[in-house]
mmCIF file of C-alpha atoms and ligand atoms in Angstrom:
data_model
loop_
_atom_site.group_PDB
_atom_site.id
_atom_site.type_symbol
_atom_site.label_atom_id
_atom_site.label_comp_id
_atom_site.label_asym_id
_atom_site.label_seq_id
_atom_site.Cartn_x
_atom_site.Cartn_y
_atom_site.Cartn_z
ATOM 1 C CA MET A 1 163.281 96.357 108.563
ATOM 2 C CA HIS A 2 162.182 99.405 110.127
ATOM 3 C CA SER A 3 158.904 99.927 109.157
ATOM 4 C CA MET A 4 159.176 103.528 109.654
ATOM 5 C CA SER A 5 161.497 104.299 107.304
ATOM 6 C CA SER A 6 160.687 106.437 104.312
ATOM 7 C CA SER A 7 157.376 104.671 103.798
ATOM 8 C CA THR A 8 154.134 105.810 102.077
ATOM 9 C CA ARG A 9 151.670 104.797 105.126
ATOM 10 C CA PRO A 10 149.830 107.781 106.579
ATOM 11 C CA ARG A 11 151.008 109.326 109.367
ATOM 12 C CA SER A 12 149.460 109.494 113.089
ATOM 13 C CA LEU A 13 150.465 111.724 115.765
ATOM 14 C CA SER A 14 149.520 112.332 119.222
ATOM 15 C CA GLY A 15 150.749 113.620 122.850
ATOM 16 C CA ILE A 16 150.082 113.573 126.272
ATOM 17 C CA GLN A 17 150.803 115.261 129.176
ATOM 18 C CA PRO A 18 153.091 114.002 132.007
ATOM 19 C CA THR A 19 150.931 115.671 134.652
ATOM 20 C CA ALA A 20 149.665 112.577 136.925
ATOM 21 C CA GLU A 21 151.455 109.908 138.566
ATOM 22 C CA SER A 22 149.258 107.372 136.704
ATOM 23 C CA PHE A 23 147.097 107.219 133.471
ATOM 24 C CA HIS A 24 143.642 106.582 134.268
ATOM 25 C CA LEU A 25 141.171 104.240 132.296
ATOM 26 C CA GLY A 26 139.399 107.335 130.691
ATOM 27 C CA ASN A 27 143.024 108.192 128.917
ATOM 28 C CA TYR A 28 143.650 104.796 127.986
ATOM 29 C CA LEU A 29 140.503 103.637 126.368
ATOM 30 C CA GLY A 30 139.896 107.120 125.134
ATOM 31 C CA ALA A 31 143.040 107.805 123.618
ATOM 32 C CA VAL A 32 146.109 105.579 124.435
ATOM 33 C CA ARG A 33 144.651 102.491 122.786
ATOM 34 C CA GLN A 34 144.110 104.417 119.750
ATOM 35 C CA TRP A 35 147.503 105.357 119.515
ATOM 36 C CA VAL A 36 148.656 101.732 120.076
ATOM 37 C CA GLY A 37 145.957 100.341 117.312
ATOM 38 C CA LEU A 38 146.874 103.091 114.687
ATOM 39 C CA GLN A 39 150.720 102.109 114.664
ATOM 40 C CA GLU A 40 149.481 99.192 113.019
ATOM 41 C CA ASP A 41 149.185 100.818 109.612
ATOM 42 C CA HIS A 42 150.247 104.531 110.395
ATOM 43 C CA ASP A 43 153.806 105.918 110.507
ATOM 44 C CA ALA A 44 153.328 107.166 114.133
ATOM 45 C CA PHE A 45 154.870 109.789 116.264
ATOM 46 C CA TYR A 46 153.691 109.827 119.834
ATOM 47 C CA PHE A 47 155.210 112.198 122.441
ATOM 48 C CA ILE A 48 155.285 113.076 126.115
ATOM 49 C CA ALA A 49 154.205 116.680 126.246
ATOM 50 C CA ASP A 50 156.137 118.095 128.794
ATOM 51 C CA LEU A 51 156.689 121.743 127.643
ATOM 52 C CA HIS A 52 152.550 121.853 127.808
ATOM 53 C CA ALA A 53 153.001 120.542 131.409
ATOM 54 C CA LEU A 54 155.190 123.500 132.298
ATOM 55 C CA THR A 55 152.214 125.775 131.687
ATOM 56 C CA VAL A 56 150.964 125.125 135.487
ATOM 57 C CA GLN A 57 154.528 125.463 137.150
ATOM 58 C CA PRO A 58 155.004 121.695 138.302
ATOM 59 C CA ASP A 59 157.748 120.602 140.754
ATOM 60 C CA PRO A 60 160.647 120.147 138.692
ATOM 61 C CA ALA A 61 161.611 116.813 140.604
ATOM 62 C CA GLN A 62 157.968 115.744 140.069
ATOM 63 C CA LEU A 63 157.696 116.316 136.342
ATOM 64 C CA ARG A 64 160.931 114.432 135.681
ATOM 65 C CA ALA A 65 159.848 111.375 137.385
ATOM 66 C CA ARG A 66 156.358 111.538 135.816
ATOM 67 C CA VAL A 67 157.924 112.139 132.208
ATOM 68 C CA HIS A 68 159.700 108.530 133.014
ATOM 69 C CA ARG A 69 156.679 107.080 133.897
ATOM 70 C CA SER A 70 154.439 108.347 131.211
ATOM 71 C CA ALA A 71 157.201 106.827 128.714
ATOM 72 C CA ALA A 72 156.873 103.366 130.769
ATOM 73 C CA GLN A 73 153.237 103.310 130.892
ATOM 74 C CA LEU A 74 153.076 104.157 127.127
ATOM 75 C CA LEU A 75 155.192 101.461 126.257
ATOM 76 C CA ALA A 76 153.308 99.056 128.731
ATOM 77 C CA ALA A 77 150.132 100.161 126.767
ATOM 78 C CA GLY A 78 151.805 98.589 123.653
ATOM 79 C CA VAL A 79 153.595 101.546 121.788
ATOM 80 C CA ASP A 80 156.171 99.831 120.211
ATOM 81 C CA PRO A 81 159.254 102.153 119.492
ATOM 82 C CA GLU A 82 160.653 99.715 117.021
ATOM 83 C CA ARG A 83 157.402 101.115 114.940
ATOM 84 C CA SER A 84 156.594 104.395 116.618
ATOM 85 C CA ALA A 85 158.650 107.414 117.138
ATOM 86 C CA LEU A 86 158.108 107.728 121.058
ATOM 87 C CA PHE A 87 159.723 110.891 122.361
ATOM 88 C CA CYS A 88 159.756 113.520 124.778
ATOM 89 C CA GLN A 89 158.476 117.140 123.238
ATOM 90 C CA SER A 90 161.297 119.231 124.564
ATOM 91 C CA HIS A 91 163.888 116.908 123.180
ATOM 92 C CA VAL A 92 162.729 118.119 119.557
ATOM 93 C CA PRO A 93 163.432 122.153 119.791
ATOM 94 C CA GLU A 94 161.513 122.460 116.489
ATOM 95 C CA HIS A 95 158.234 122.228 118.035
ATOM 96 C CA THR A 96 158.868 125.772 120.196
ATOM 97 C CA GLN A 97 160.611 127.159 116.958
ATOM 98 C CA LEU A 98 157.338 126.539 115.054
ATOM 99 C CA ALA A 99 155.124 127.798 117.747
ATOM 100 C CA TRP A 100 156.666 131.190 117.749
ATOM 101 C CA VAL A 101 155.835 131.612 114.060
ATOM 102 C CA PHE A 102 152.179 130.158 114.884
ATOM 103 C CA ASN A 103 151.896 132.802 117.803
ATOM 104 C CA CYS A 104 152.587 135.516 115.288
ATOM 105 C CA LEU A 105 149.491 134.033 113.030
ATOM 106 C CA THR A 106 147.164 133.593 115.891
ATOM 107 C CA GLY A 107 144.493 136.490 117.090
ATOM 108 C CA PHE A 108 144.498 137.436 120.415
ATOM 109 C CA GLY A 109 140.728 136.962 120.369
ATOM 110 C CA GLU A 110 141.095 133.946 118.692
ATOM 111 C CA ALA A 111 143.243 132.373 121.316
ATOM 112 C CA GLY A 112 140.898 133.682 124.045
ATOM 113 C CA ARG A 113 138.188 131.796 122.861
ATOM 114 C CA MET A 114 139.658 128.480 123.758
ATOM 115 C CA THR A 115 137.387 126.932 126.248
ATOM 116 C CA GLN A 116 140.095 125.210 127.936
ATOM 117 C CA PHE A 117 142.176 128.209 128.429
ATOM 118 C CA LYS A 118 138.936 130.146 129.526
ATOM 119 C CA ASP A 119 138.095 127.158 132.155
ATOM 120 C CA LYS A 120 141.918 126.449 133.161
ATOM 121 C CA SER A 121 142.514 130.256 133.692
ATOM 122 C CA ALA A 122 139.152 130.651 135.529
ATOM 123 C CA LYS A 123 140.216 128.061 138.012
ATOM 124 C CA ALA A 124 143.705 129.452 138.332
ATOM 125 C CA GLY A 125 142.420 133.119 138.585
ATOM 126 C CA ALA A 126 143.110 135.456 136.228
ATOM 127 C CA ASP A 127 146.435 136.914 137.541
ATOM 128 C CA LYS A 128 147.827 133.713 138.207
ATOM 129 C CA ALA A 129 147.282 132.090 134.904
ATOM 130 C CA SER A 130 150.469 132.156 132.870
ATOM 131 C CA VAL A 131 150.817 133.238 129.385
ATOM 132 C CA GLY A 132 152.159 129.765 128.597
ATOM 133 C CA LEU A 133 148.582 128.595 129.370
ATOM 134 C CA PHE A 134 147.197 131.041 127.017
ATOM 135 C CA THR A 135 149.366 129.927 124.083
ATOM 136 C CA TYR A 136 149.118 126.286 124.910
ATOM 137 C CA PRO A 137 146.981 125.363 121.890
ATOM 138 C CA ILE A 138 149.434 127.197 119.513
ATOM 139 C CA LEU A 139 152.196 125.246 120.695
ATOM 140 C CA GLN A 140 149.787 122.082 120.295
ATOM 141 C CA ALA A 141 149.393 123.250 116.702
ATOM 142 C CA ALA A 142 152.846 123.098 116.150
ATOM 143 C CA ASP A 143 153.529 119.788 117.373
ATOM 144 C CA ILE A 144 150.835 118.671 114.999
ATOM 145 C CA LEU A 145 151.652 120.328 111.838
ATOM 146 C CA LEU A 146 155.392 119.745 111.985
ATOM 147 C CA TYR A 147 154.719 116.242 111.162
ATOM 148 C CA ASN A 148 151.951 116.752 108.518
ATOM 149 C CA PRO A 149 149.814 114.025 110.023
ATOM 150 C CA HIS A 150 146.650 112.367 108.523
ATOM 151 C CA HIS A 151 145.220 111.646 112.223
ATOM 152 C CA VAL A 152 145.739 113.065 115.294
ATOM 153 C CA PRO A 153 144.148 110.525 117.961
ATOM 154 C CA VAL A 154 142.711 112.529 120.948
ATOM 155 C CA GLY A 155 139.620 112.746 123.316
ATOM 156 C CA GLU A 156 136.766 114.763 122.676
ATOM 157 C CA ASP A 157 137.932 117.641 124.813
ATOM 158 C CA GLN A 158 140.791 118.342 122.179
ATOM 159 C CA ARG A 159 138.585 118.900 119.419
ATOM 160 C CA GLN A 160 138.731 122.634 119.521
ATOM 161 C CA HIS A 161 142.312 122.772 119.702
ATOM 162 C CA LEU A 162 142.377 120.204 116.586
ATOM 163 C CA GLU A 163 140.323 123.140 115.031
ATOM 164 C CA LEU A 164 142.820 125.516 115.751
ATOM 165 C CA SER A 165 145.588 123.442 114.172
ATOM 166 C CA ARG A 166 143.461 123.245 110.984
ATOM 167 C CA ASN A 167 142.457 126.932 110.890
ATOM 168 C CA LEU A 168 146.656 127.653 111.524
ATOM 169 C CA ALA A 169 147.593 125.398 108.680
ATOM 170 C CA GLN A 170 144.916 127.071 106.181
ATOM 171 C CA ARG A 171 146.034 130.511 107.181
ATOM 172 C CA PHE A 172 149.876 129.795 106.791
ATOM 173 C CA ASN A 173 149.445 128.096 103.242
ATOM 174 C CA HIS A 174 147.114 131.100 102.296
ATOM 175 C CA HIS A 175 149.841 133.453 103.272
ATOM 176 C CA TYR A 176 153.051 131.504 102.208
ATOM 177 C CA GLY A 177 152.200 129.017 100.118
ATOM 178 C CA GLU A 178 151.054 124.938 100.420
ATOM 179 C CA THR A 179 153.093 123.670 103.468
ATOM 180 C CA PHE A 180 150.889 122.202 105.957
ATOM 181 C CA ARG A 181 148.210 119.289 105.795
ATOM 182 C CA GLN A 182 145.192 120.003 107.633
ATOM 183 C CA PRO A 183 144.668 117.202 110.190
ATOM 184 C CA GLU A 184 141.851 115.364 110.992
ATOM 185 C CA ALA A 185 140.825 114.520 114.875
ATOM 186 C CA TYR A 186 140.696 110.543 115.108
ATOM 187 C CA ILE A 187 137.930 110.325 118.040
ATOM 188 C CA VAL A 188 136.722 106.389 118.296
ATOM 189 C CA LYS A 189 132.665 106.876 119.056
ATOM 190 C CA GLY A 190 131.548 105.489 122.108
ATOM 191 C CA THR A 191 135.073 104.688 123.595
ATOM 192 C CA ALA A 192 135.647 108.414 123.641
ATOM 193 C CA LYS A 193 133.953 109.020 126.535
ATOM 194 C CA ILE A 194 134.450 107.289 129.649
ATOM 195 C CA ALA A 195 132.450 108.866 132.862
ATOM 196 C CA ASP A 196 133.385 109.509 136.419
ATOM 197 C CA LEU A 197 132.239 106.049 138.333
ATOM 198 C CA GLN A 198 130.789 108.045 141.121
ATOM 199 C CA ASP A 199 129.192 110.927 138.634
ATOM 200 C CA PRO A 200 128.341 109.166 135.566
ATOM 201 C CA THR A 201 127.396 112.339 133.823
ATOM 202 C CA ALA A 202 130.814 114.113 134.407
ATOM 203 C CA LYS A 203 133.756 112.683 132.408
ATOM 204 C CA MET A 204 136.570 110.689 134.062
ATOM 205 C CA SER A 205 139.000 113.436 134.557
ATOM 206 C CA LYS A 206 142.051 113.421 136.774
ATOM 207 C CA SER A 207 141.376 117.226 137.579
ATOM 208 C CA ALA A 208 137.663 116.948 138.155
ATOM 209 C CA SER A 209 136.853 113.383 139.402
ATOM 210 C CA SER A 210 136.738 112.263 142.804
ATOM 211 C CA PRO A 211 139.493 109.565 143.575
ATOM 212 C CA ASN A 212 136.842 107.095 143.659
ATOM 213 C CA GLY A 213 135.351 107.928 140.707
ATOM 214 C CA ILE A 214 138.490 107.284 138.803
ATOM 215 C CA VAL A 215 140.471 104.096 137.873
ATOM 216 C CA ASP A 216 144.232 104.765 137.923
ATOM 217 C CA LEU A 217 146.358 102.322 135.685
ATOM 218 C CA LEU A 218 148.927 102.114 138.225
ATOM 219 C CA ASP A 219 146.182 101.298 141.271
ATOM 220 C CA ASP A 220 146.418 98.258 143.053
ATOM 221 C CA PRO A 221 144.251 95.791 141.648
ATOM 222 C CA LYS A 222 142.027 94.964 144.171
ATOM 223 C CA LYS A 223 141.341 98.723 144.910
ATOM 224 C CA ALA A 224 140.797 99.018 141.247
ATOM 225 C CA ALA A 225 137.954 96.255 141.455
ATOM 226 C CA LYS A 226 136.656 97.937 144.468
ATOM 227 C CA LYS A 227 135.982 101.276 142.746
ATOM 228 C CA ILE A 228 134.173 99.225 140.122
ATOM 229 C CA ARG A 229 132.175 97.588 142.472
ATOM 230 C CA SER A 230 131.137 100.586 144.203
ATOM 231 C CA ALA A 231 130.359 102.778 141.121
ATOM 232 C CA VAL A 232 127.051 104.669 141.241
ATOM 233 C CA THR A 233 124.483 103.012 139.385
ATOM 234 C CA ASP A 234 120.910 104.106 138.753
ATOM 235 C CA SER A 235 117.532 103.138 139.909
ATOM 236 C CA GLY A 236 115.890 100.017 138.111
ATOM 237 C CA ASP A 237 117.281 96.728 137.748
ATOM 238 C CA THR A 238 117.152 95.916 133.893
ATOM 239 C CA ILE A 239 120.577 95.981 132.355
ATOM 240 C CA ARG A 240 120.278 98.042 128.960
ATOM 241 C CA TYR A 241 122.203 100.880 127.266
ATOM 242 C CA ASP A 242 120.219 104.107 127.864
ATOM 243 C CA PRO A 243 123.145 106.711 128.621
ATOM 244 C CA GLU A 244 120.060 109.310 129.229
ATOM 245 C CA GLY A 245 118.041 107.456 131.727
ATOM 246 C CA GLN A 246 120.626 105.087 132.991
ATOM 247 C CA PRO A 247 124.166 106.748 132.764
ATOM 248 C CA GLY A 248 125.762 104.855 135.359
ATOM 249 C CA ILE A 249 124.733 101.421 133.704
ATOM 250 C CA ALA A 250 125.686 102.713 130.130
ATOM 251 C CA ASN A 251 129.382 103.701 131.387
ATOM 252 C CA LEU A 252 129.621 100.388 132.968
ATOM 253 C CA LEU A 253 128.411 98.564 129.754
ATOM 254 C CA THR A 254 130.875 101.153 127.544
ATOM 255 C CA LEU A 255 133.720 100.123 129.871
ATOM 256 C CA PHE A 256 132.978 96.353 129.747
ATOM 257 C CA ALA A 257 132.666 96.473 125.964
ATOM 258 C CA THR A 258 135.982 98.460 125.628
ATOM 259 C CA VAL A 259 138.043 96.599 127.905
ATOM 260 C CA ALA A 260 136.913 93.122 126.555
ATOM 261 C CA GLY A 261 137.056 94.233 123.036
ATOM 262 C CA THR A 262 133.402 93.922 122.087
ATOM 263 C CA THR A 263 130.572 95.681 121.413
ATOM 264 C CA VAL A 264 128.123 97.144 123.994
ATOM 265 C CA ASP A 265 125.259 94.897 122.309
ATOM 266 C CA ASP A 266 127.057 91.834 122.986
ATOM 267 C CA VAL A 267 127.629 92.777 126.601
ATOM 268 C CA VAL A 268 123.610 93.565 126.878
ATOM 269 C CA ALA A 269 123.009 90.364 125.427
ATOM 270 C CA GLN A 270 125.657 88.503 127.902
ATOM 271 C CA PHE A 271 124.015 90.017 131.004
ATOM 272 C CA GLU A 272 120.240 89.696 129.773
ATOM 273 C CA GLY A 273 118.066 88.799 132.800
ATOM 274 C CA GLN A 274 121.114 89.472 135.345
ATOM 275 C CA GLN A 275 121.482 92.221 137.972
ATOM 276 C CA TYR A 276 123.409 95.259 138.298
ATOM 277 C CA GLY A 277 125.715 93.483 140.683
ATOM 278 C CA HIS A 278 126.794 90.884 138.422
ATOM 279 C CA LEU A 279 127.789 93.125 135.665
ATOM 280 C CA LYS A 280 129.782 95.092 138.175
ATOM 281 C CA VAL A 281 131.394 91.943 139.614
ATOM 282 C CA ALA A 282 132.352 90.645 136.155
ATOM 283 C CA LEU A 283 133.579 94.194 135.107
ATOM 284 C CA ALA A 284 135.798 94.444 138.299
ATOM 285 C CA ASP A 285 137.460 90.953 137.384
ATOM 286 C CA LEU A 286 138.335 92.493 133.992
ATOM 287 C CA VAL A 287 139.531 95.736 135.269
ATOM 288 C CA ALA A 288 141.723 93.940 137.796
ATOM 289 C CA ASP A 289 143.248 91.573 135.338
ATOM 290 C CA LEU A 290 143.841 94.681 132.822
ATOM 291 C CA VAL A 291 145.502 96.958 135.911
ATOM 292 C CA SER A 292 147.581 94.247 137.036
ATOM 293 C CA GLY A 293 149.520 93.292 133.788
ATOM 294 C CA PHE A 294 149.420 96.780 133.007
ATOM 295 C CA GLY A 295 151.280 97.810 136.363
ATOM 296 C CA GLU A 296 153.623 95.001 136.019
ATOM 297 C CA ARG A 297 154.690 95.607 133.054
ATOM 298 C CA THR A 298 155.303 99.493 133.711
ATOM 299 C CA ARG A 299 157.366 98.704 136.672
ATOM 300 C CA ALA A 300 159.766 96.685 134.518
ATOM 301 C CA TYR A 301 160.381 99.623 132.324
ATOM 302 C CA LEU A 302 160.731 101.993 135.370
ATOM 303 C CA ASP A 303 163.312 99.247 136.712
ATOM 304 C CA ASP A 304 165.143 100.358 133.778
ATOM 305 C CA PRO A 305 165.702 103.832 133.248
ATOM 306 C CA ALA A 306 168.652 104.082 131.288
ATOM 307 C CA GLU A 307 166.824 101.827 128.573
ATOM 308 C CA LEU A 308 163.970 104.110 128.771
ATOM 309 C CA ASP A 309 166.350 107.385 128.102
ATOM 310 C CA ARG A 310 167.637 105.416 125.037
ATOM 311 C CA VAL A 311 164.378 104.728 123.802
ATOM 312 C CA LEU A 312 163.365 108.337 124.026
ATOM 313 C CA ALA A 313 166.416 109.538 122.505
ATOM 314 C CA ALA A 314 166.016 107.384 119.479
ATOM 315 C CA GLY A 315 162.266 108.582 119.105
ATOM 316 C CA ALA A 316 163.632 112.140 119.290
ATOM 317 C CA ALA A 317 166.314 111.578 116.693
ATOM 318 C CA ARG A 318 163.792 110.056 114.177
ATOM 319 C CA ALA A 319 161.433 112.510 114.765
ATOM 320 C CA ARG A 320 164.020 115.778 114.219
ATOM 321 C CA GLU A 321 164.570 114.020 110.932
ATOM 322 C CA VAL A 322 161.141 114.636 109.980
ATOM 323 C CA ALA A 323 160.714 118.019 111.897
ATOM 324 C CA ALA A 324 163.928 119.877 111.368
ATOM 325 C CA PRO A 325 163.539 120.543 107.396
ATOM 326 C CA VAL A 326 159.975 121.861 108.155
ATOM 327 C CA VAL A 327 161.355 124.460 110.365
ATOM 328 C CA VAL A 328 163.924 125.364 107.895
ATOM 329 C CA ASP A 329 161.283 125.307 105.264
ATOM 330 C CA VAL A 330 158.850 127.753 107.408
ATOM 331 C CA TYR A 331 161.531 130.313 108.685
ATOM 332 C CA ASP A 332 162.444 130.514 104.499
ATOM 333 C CA LYS A 333 158.978 131.018 103.715
ATOM 334 C CA VAL A 334 158.087 133.966 106.280
ATOM 335 C CA GLY A 335 161.386 135.781 105.303
ATOM 336 C CA LEU A 336 163.862 135.105 108.024
ATOM 337 C CA VAL A 337 167.448 134.959 106.583
ATOM 338 C CA ARG A 338 169.314 131.727 106.962
ATOM 339 C CA GLY A 339 171.989 131.572 109.442
ATOM 340 C CA VAL A 340 175.422 130.362 108.108
HETATM 341 N N1 LIG B 1 146.467 119.261 124.843
HETATM 342 C C1 LIG B 1 146.417 117.450 124.775
HETATM 343 C C2 LIG B 1 145.761 116.892 125.924
HETATM 344 O O1 LIG B 1 145.927 117.782 126.910
HETATM 345 C C3 LIG B 1 147.932 117.104 124.986
HETATM 346 C C4 LIG B 1 148.617 117.361 123.703
HETATM 347 C C5 LIG B 1 149.517 118.409 123.583
HETATM 348 C C6 LIG B 1 148.421 116.938 122.130
HETATM 349 N N2 LIG B 1 150.041 118.158 122.140
HETATM 350 C C7 LIG B 1 149.406 117.721 121.336
HETATM 351 C C8 LIG B 1 147.446 116.319 121.766
HETATM 352 C C9 LIG B 1 149.344 117.410 120.244
HETATM 353 C C10 LIG B 1 147.617 115.615 120.354
HETATM 354 C C11 LIG B 1 148.389 116.483 119.697
HETATM 355 O O2 LIG B 1 145.278 115.797 125.932
#
């Protein structure tokens, strides 16, 4: 029995951009692991946001490869295609169809206040930033609202985009009648923020962190372990959880607890009286194990691209069953005449 067929379980939905060669520990512990957890008791819809990736004009061959790498990594992380619809955003045309309606409901100023747009366009230079980058959060709102999810597991940086989705749901309902549910962000406290290993006051991020500040899940396990052992730590020598005073150690404790599946308090107790180096070496081993298993599983999926395509096609078919009637309903409600 497919547990995802017509059940009354709550829905979860999320997407990840295929913009890197590898997921990093921050994505994995902050978001992807929550995806995996939620599929236990939710009907889950998870997708690779390839249309969002287009907003910064990636190289076509690289984009194509990264879509497959992302799918393989999601499977390696434990997304189970028997239980969750795993698909590629561009395979479900309803995302862009609904996005157009939302473009027409979003104020110019409202879109301009999105902090991620402001950051990204400032970096690109005003003339180089695409209109796609500007409307990015509106496409994201369409991604979400098409599935009426209860929970949207994302990192802290997506809070404002979630808020826009909630506003658009409410605005649409107000103008055209009850249609969309206001989705909740699902951000697990503590695990949501993994910091840069070289600058523990900044978030671990592929765009901002230096190569040594970030552990890629497809890193060689020895290299991953070395990055952990070379993490910047604070002056002092007592292992305690003090994110303000000892952000470096706090980050390593959070990492340890999250990877080992225990609590920070337990980790602090485990290392009582020991030195920073002990914590680093033990964490380096844990991370090397994680990375080694993850890399093996990912490579096995990448060795069978036909199977990956089959999984993505089945996921898209399942997603379209939900998304297509929503677009029909929305087009009716806004006054578009049905084609024959
Ligand atoms: N913007 C998200 C990110 O960069 C990716 C994304 C696209 C997404 N569409 C989504 C996340 C819908 C959740 C729901 O992380």
